PDB file of N, CA and C in Angstrom:
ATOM      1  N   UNK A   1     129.250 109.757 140.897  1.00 60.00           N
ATOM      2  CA  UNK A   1     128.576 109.572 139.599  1.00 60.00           C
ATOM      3  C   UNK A   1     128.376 108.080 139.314  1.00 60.00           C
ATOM      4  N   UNK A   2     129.355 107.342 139.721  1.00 70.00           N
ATOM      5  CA  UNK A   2     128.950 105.751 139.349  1.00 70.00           C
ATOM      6  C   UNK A   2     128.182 105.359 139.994  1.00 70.00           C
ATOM      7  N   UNK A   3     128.275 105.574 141.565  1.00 76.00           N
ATOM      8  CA  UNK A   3     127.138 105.090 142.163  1.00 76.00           C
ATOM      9  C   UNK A   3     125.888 105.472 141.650  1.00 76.00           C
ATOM     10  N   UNK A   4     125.404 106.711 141.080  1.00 80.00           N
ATOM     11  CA  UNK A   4     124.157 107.193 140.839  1.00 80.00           C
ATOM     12  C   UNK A   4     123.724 106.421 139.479  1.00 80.00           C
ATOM     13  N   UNK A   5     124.843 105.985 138.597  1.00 81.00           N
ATOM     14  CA  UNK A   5     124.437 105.732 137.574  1.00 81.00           C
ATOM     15  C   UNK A   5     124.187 103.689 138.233  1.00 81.00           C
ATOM     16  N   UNK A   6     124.485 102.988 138.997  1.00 81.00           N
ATOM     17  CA  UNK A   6     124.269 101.658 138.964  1.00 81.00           C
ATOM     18  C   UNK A   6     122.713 102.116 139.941  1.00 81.00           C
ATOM     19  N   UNK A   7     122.788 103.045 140.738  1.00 80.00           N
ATOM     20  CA  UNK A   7     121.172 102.962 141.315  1.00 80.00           C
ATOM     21  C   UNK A   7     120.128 103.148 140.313  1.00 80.00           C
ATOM     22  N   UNK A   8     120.553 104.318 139.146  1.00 80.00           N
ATOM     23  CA  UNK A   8     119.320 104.481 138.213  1.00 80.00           C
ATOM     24  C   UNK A   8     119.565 102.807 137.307  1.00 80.00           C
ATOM     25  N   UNK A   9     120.403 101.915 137.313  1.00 78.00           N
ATOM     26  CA  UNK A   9     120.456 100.649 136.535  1.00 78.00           C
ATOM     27  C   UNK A   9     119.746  99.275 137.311  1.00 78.00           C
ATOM     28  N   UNK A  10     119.641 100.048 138.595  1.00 78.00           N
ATOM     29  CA  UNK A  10     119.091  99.141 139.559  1.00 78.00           C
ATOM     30  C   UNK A  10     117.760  99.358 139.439  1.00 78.00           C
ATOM     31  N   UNK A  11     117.034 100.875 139.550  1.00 77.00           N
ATOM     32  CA  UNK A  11     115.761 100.604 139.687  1.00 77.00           C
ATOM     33  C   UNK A  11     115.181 100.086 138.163  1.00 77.00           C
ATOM     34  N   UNK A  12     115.907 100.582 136.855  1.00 77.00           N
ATOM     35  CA  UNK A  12     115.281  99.968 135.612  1.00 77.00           C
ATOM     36  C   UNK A  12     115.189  98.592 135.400  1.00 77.00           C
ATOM     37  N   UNK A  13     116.015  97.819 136.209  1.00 79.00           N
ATOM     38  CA  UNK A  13     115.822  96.624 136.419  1.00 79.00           C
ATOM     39  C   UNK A  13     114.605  95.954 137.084  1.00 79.00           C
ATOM     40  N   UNK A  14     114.700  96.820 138.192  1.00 89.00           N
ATOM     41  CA  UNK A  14     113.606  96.577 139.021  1.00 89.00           C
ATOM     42  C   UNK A  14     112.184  96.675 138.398  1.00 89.00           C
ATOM     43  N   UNK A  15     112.095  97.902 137.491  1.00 89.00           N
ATOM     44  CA  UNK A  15     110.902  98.061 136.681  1.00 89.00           C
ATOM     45  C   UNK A  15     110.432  96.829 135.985  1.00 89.00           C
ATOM     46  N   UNK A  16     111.727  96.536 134.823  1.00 89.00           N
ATOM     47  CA  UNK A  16     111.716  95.516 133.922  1.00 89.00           C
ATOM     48  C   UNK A  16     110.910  94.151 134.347  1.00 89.00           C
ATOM     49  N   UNK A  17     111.643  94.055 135.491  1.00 92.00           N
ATOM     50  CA  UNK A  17     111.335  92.346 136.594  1.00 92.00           C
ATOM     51  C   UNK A  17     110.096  93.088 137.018  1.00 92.00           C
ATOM     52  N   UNK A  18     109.693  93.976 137.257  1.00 94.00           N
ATOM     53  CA  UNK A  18     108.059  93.958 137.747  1.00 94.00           C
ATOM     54  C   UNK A  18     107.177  93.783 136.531  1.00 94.00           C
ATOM     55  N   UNK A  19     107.515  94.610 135.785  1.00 94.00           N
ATOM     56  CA  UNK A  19     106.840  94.965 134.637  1.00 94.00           C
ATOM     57  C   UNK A  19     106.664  92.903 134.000  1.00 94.00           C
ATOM     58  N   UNK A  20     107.380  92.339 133.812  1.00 96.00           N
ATOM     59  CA  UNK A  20     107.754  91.044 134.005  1.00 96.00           C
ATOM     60  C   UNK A  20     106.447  89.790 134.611  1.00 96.00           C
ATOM     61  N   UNK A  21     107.065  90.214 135.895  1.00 96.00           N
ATOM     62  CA  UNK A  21     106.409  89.470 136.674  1.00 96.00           C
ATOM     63  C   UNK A  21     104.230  89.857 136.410  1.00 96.00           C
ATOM     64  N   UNK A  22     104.438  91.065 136.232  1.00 97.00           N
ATOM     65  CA  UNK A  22     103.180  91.348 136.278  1.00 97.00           C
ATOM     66  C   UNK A  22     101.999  91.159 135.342  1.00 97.00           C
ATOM     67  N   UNK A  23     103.302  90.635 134.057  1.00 98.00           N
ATOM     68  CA  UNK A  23     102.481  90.198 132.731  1.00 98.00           C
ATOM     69  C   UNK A  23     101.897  88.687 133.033  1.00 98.00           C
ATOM     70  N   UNK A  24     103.070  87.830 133.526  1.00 98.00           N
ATOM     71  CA  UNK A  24     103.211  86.219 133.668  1.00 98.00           C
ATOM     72  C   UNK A  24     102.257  86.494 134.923  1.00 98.00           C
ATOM     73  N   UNK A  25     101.612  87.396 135.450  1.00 98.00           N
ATOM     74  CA  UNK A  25     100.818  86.934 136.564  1.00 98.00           C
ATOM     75  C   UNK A  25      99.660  87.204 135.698  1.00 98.00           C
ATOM     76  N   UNK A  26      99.252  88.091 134.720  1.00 98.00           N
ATOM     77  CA  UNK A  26      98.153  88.329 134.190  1.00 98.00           C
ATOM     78  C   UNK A  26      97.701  87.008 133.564  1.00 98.00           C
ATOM     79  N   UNK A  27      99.057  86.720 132.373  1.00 98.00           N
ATOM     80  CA  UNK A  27      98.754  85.829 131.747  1.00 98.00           C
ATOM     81  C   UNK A  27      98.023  84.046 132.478  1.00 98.00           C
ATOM     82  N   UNK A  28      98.019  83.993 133.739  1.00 98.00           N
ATOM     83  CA  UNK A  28      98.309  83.388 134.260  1.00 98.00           C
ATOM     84  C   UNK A  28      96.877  82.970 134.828  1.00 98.00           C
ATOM     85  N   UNK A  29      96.651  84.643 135.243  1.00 97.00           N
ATOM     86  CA  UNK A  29      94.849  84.563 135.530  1.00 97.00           C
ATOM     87  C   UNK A  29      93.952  84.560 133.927  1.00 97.00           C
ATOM     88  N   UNK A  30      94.442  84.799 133.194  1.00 97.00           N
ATOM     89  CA  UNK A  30      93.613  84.597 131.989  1.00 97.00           C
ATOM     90  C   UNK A  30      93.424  82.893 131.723  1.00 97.00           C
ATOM     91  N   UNK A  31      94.690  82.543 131.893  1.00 98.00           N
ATOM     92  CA  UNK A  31      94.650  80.791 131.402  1.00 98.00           C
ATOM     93  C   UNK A  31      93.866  80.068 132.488  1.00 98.00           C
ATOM     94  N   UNK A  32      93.764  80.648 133.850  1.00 97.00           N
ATOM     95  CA  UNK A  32      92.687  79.879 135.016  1.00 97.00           C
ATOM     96  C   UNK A  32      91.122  80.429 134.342  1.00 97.00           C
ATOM     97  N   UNK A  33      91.205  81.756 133.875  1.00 96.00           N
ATOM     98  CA  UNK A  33      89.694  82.558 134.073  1.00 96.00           C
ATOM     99  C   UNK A  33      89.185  81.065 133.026  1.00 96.00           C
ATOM    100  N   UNK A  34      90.238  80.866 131.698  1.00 88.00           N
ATOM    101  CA  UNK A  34      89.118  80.534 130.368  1.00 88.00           C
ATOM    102  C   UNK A  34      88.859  79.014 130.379  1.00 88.00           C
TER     103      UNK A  34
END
């Protein structure tokens, strides 16, 4: 059970840091586009 519960804490992390990364990359092409 612990292990299952740090893998489901691992991938929400993982989400978070993508979810993350994927804004600061948007934001990123907006500030080159304008």
């Amino acid at each position: 059970m612990l292990r299952t519960r740090g893998l489901e804490q691992t991938r929400r992390f993982s989400w978070a840091e993508t979810a993350r990364l994927t804004w600061q990359a948007y934001q990123d092409f907006l500030a080159r586009s304008s």
